[in-house]
PDB file of C-alpha atoms in Angstrom:
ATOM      1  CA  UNK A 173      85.106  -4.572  85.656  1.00 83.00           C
ATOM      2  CA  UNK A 174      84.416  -2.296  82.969  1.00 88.00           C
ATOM      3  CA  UNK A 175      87.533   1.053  82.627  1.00 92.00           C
ATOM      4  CA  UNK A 176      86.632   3.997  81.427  1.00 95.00           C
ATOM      5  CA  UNK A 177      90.304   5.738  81.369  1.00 95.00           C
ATOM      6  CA  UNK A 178      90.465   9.533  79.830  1.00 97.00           C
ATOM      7  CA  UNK A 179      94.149  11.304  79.152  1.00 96.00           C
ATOM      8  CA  UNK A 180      95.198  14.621  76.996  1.00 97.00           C
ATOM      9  CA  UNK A 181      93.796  17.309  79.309  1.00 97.00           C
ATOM     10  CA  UNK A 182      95.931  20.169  79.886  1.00 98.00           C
ATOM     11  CA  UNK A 183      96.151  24.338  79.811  1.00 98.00           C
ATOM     12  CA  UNK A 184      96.418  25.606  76.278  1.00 98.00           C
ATOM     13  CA  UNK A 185      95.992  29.290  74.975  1.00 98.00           C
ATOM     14  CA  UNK A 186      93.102  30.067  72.704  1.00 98.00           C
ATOM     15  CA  UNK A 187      93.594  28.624  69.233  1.00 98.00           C
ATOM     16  CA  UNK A 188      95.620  26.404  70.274  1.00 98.00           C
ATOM     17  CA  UNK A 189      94.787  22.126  69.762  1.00 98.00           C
ATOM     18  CA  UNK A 190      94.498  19.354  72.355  1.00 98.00           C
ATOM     19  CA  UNK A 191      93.406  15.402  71.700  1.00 98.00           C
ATOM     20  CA  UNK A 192      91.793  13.709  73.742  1.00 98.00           C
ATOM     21  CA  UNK A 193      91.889   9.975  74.374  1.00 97.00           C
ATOM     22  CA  UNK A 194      89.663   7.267  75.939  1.00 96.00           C
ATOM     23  CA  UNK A 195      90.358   3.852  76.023  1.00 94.00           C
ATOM     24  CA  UNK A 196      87.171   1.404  77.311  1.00 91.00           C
ATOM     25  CA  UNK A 197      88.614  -2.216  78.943  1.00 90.00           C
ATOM     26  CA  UNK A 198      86.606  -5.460  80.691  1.00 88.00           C
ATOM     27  CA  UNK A 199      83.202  -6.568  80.400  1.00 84.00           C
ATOM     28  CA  UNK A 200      81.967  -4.367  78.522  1.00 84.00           C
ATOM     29  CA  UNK A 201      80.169  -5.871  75.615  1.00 84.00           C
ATOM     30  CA  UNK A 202      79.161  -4.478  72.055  1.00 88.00           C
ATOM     31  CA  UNK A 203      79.792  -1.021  72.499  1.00 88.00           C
ATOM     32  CA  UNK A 204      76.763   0.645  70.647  1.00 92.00           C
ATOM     33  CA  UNK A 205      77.806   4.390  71.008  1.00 93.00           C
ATOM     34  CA  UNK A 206      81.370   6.636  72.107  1.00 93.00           C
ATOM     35  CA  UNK A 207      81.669   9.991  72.666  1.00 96.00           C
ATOM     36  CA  UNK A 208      82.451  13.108  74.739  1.00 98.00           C
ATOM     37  CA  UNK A 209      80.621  15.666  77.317  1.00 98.00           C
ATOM     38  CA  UNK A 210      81.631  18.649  78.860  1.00 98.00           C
ATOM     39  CA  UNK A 211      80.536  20.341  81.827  1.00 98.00           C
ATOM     40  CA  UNK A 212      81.835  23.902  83.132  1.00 97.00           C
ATOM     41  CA  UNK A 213      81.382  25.583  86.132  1.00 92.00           C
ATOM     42  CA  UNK A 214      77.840  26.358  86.931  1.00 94.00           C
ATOM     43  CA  UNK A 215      76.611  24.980  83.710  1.00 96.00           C
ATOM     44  CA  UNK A 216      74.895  21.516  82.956  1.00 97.00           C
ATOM     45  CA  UNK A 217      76.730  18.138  81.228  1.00 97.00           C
ATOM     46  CA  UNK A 218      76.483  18.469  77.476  1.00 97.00           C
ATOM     47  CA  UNK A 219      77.223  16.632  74.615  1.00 98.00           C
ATOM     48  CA  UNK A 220      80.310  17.214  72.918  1.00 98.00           C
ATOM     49  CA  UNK A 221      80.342  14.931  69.991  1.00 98.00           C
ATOM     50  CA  UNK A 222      78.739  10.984  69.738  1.00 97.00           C
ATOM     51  CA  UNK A 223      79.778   8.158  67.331  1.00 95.00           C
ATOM     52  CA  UNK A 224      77.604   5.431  67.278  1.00 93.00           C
ATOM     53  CA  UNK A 225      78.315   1.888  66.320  1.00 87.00           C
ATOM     54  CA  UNK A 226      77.508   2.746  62.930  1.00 89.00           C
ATOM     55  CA  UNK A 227      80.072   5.411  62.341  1.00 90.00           C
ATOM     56  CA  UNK A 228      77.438   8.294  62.192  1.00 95.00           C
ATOM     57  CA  UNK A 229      78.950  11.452  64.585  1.00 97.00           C
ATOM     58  CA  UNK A 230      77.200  14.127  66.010  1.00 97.00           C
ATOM     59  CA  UNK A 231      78.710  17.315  66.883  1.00 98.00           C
ATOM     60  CA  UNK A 232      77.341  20.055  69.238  1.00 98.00           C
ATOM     61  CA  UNK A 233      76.712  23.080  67.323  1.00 98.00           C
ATOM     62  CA  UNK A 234      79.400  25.292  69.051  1.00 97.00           C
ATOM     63  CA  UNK A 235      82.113  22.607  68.362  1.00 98.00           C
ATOM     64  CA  UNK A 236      81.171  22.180  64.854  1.00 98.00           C
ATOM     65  CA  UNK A 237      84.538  22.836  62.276  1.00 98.00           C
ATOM     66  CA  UNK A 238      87.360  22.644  64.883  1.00 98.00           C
ATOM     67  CA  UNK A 239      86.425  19.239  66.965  1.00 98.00           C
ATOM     68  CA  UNK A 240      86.754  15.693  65.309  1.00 98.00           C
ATOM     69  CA  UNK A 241      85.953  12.505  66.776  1.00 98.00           C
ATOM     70  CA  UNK A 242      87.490   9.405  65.504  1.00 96.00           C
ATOM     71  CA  UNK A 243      87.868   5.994  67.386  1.00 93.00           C
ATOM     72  CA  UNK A 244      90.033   2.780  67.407  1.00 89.00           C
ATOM     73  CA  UNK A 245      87.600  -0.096  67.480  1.00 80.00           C
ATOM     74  CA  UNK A 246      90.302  -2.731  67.721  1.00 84.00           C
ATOM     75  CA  UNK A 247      91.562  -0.899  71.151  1.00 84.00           C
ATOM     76  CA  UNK A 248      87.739   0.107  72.023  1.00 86.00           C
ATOM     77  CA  UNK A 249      89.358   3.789  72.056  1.00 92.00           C
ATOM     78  CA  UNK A 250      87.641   6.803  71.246  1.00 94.00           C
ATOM     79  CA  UNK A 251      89.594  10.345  69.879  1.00 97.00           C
ATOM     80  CA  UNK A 252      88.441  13.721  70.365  1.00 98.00           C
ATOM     81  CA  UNK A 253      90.724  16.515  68.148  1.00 98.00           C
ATOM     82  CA  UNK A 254      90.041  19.940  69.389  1.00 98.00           C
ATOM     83  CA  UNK A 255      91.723  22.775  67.122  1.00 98.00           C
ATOM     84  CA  UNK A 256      90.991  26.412  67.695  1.00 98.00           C
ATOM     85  CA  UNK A 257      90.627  26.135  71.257  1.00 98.00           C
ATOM     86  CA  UNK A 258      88.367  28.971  72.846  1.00 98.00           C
ATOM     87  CA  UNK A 259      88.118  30.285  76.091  1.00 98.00           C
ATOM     88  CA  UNK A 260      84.372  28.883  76.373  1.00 97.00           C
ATOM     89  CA  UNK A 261      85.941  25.724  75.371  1.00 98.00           C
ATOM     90  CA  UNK A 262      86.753  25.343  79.377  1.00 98.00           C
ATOM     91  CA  UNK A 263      85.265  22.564  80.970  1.00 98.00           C
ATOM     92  CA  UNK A 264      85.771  18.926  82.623  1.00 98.00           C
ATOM     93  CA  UNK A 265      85.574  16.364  79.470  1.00 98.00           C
ATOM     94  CA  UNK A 266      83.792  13.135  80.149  1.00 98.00           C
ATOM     95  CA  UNK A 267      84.317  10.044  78.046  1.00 97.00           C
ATOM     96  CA  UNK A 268      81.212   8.388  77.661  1.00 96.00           C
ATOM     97  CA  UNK A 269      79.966   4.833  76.096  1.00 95.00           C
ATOM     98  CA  UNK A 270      76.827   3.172  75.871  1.00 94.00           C
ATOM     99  CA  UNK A 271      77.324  -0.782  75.642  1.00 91.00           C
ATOM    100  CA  UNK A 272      75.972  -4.457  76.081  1.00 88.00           C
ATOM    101  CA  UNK A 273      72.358  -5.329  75.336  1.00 88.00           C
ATOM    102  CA  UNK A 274      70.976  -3.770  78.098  1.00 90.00           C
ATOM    103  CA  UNK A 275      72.568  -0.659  76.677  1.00 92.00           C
ATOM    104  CA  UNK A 276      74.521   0.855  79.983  1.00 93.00           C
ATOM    105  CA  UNK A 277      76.016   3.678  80.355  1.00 95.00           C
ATOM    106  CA  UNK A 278      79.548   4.312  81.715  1.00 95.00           C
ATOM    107  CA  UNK A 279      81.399   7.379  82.114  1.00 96.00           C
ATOM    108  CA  UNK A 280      85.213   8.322  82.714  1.00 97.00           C
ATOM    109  CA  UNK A 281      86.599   9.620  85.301  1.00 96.00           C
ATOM    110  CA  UNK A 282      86.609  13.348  83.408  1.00 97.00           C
ATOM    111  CA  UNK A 283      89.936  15.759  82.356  1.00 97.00           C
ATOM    112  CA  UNK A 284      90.189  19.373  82.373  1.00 98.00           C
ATOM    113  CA  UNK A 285      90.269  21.504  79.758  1.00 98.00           C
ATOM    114  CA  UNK A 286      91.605  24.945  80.090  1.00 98.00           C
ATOM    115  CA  UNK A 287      91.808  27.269  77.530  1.00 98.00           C
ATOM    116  CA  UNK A 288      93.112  30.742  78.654  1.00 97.00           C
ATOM    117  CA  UNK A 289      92.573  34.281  76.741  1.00 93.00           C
TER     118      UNK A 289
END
């Protein structure tokens, strides 16, 4: 059974840093992509940041300069550093991986973000 499991959540005032973790367990298979998504209140998922298998990242434009994604591919973990911490920064944060040869998609179980003013 494949285990999505998220940590590092939490209230922080603005500028201040979390780091997320996600650590991907069973079945899962080459893992072709890692990354993160946030959705707020009233507002559609959206990419965060994206490694893929080959190490390239991808950062939403917003996020650009104070978010770094980094992973662990010996653990199958997958980092995301957020410094400078905004208010618009608020959201759940979903771990996401895209795996195996039939290229699923799994998704964690999500943490909150707050970031007050």
């Amino acid at each position: 059974q494949v285990q999505l499991v998220e940590s590092g959540g939490g209230l922080v005032q603005a500028g201040g840093s979390l780091r997320l973790s996600c650590a991907a367990s069973g079945s899962i298979g080459s893992i072709n992509a890692m990354g993160w998504y946030r959705q707020a209140p009233g507002k559609q998922r959206e990419m965060v940041a994206t490694m893929t298998s080959g190490g390239n990242t991808i950062y939403a434009n917003p996020v650009k300069g104070r978010f770094t994604i980094s992973r662990d591919n010996a653990n199958n973990t997958v980092y995301l550093q957020m410094k400078g911490l905004k208010p618009e920064d608020t959201a759940v944060y979903y771990c996401h991986v895209n795996a195996g040869f039939w290229k699923n998609d799994y998704w964690g179980q999500g943490t909150q973000v707050t970031v007050s003013s």
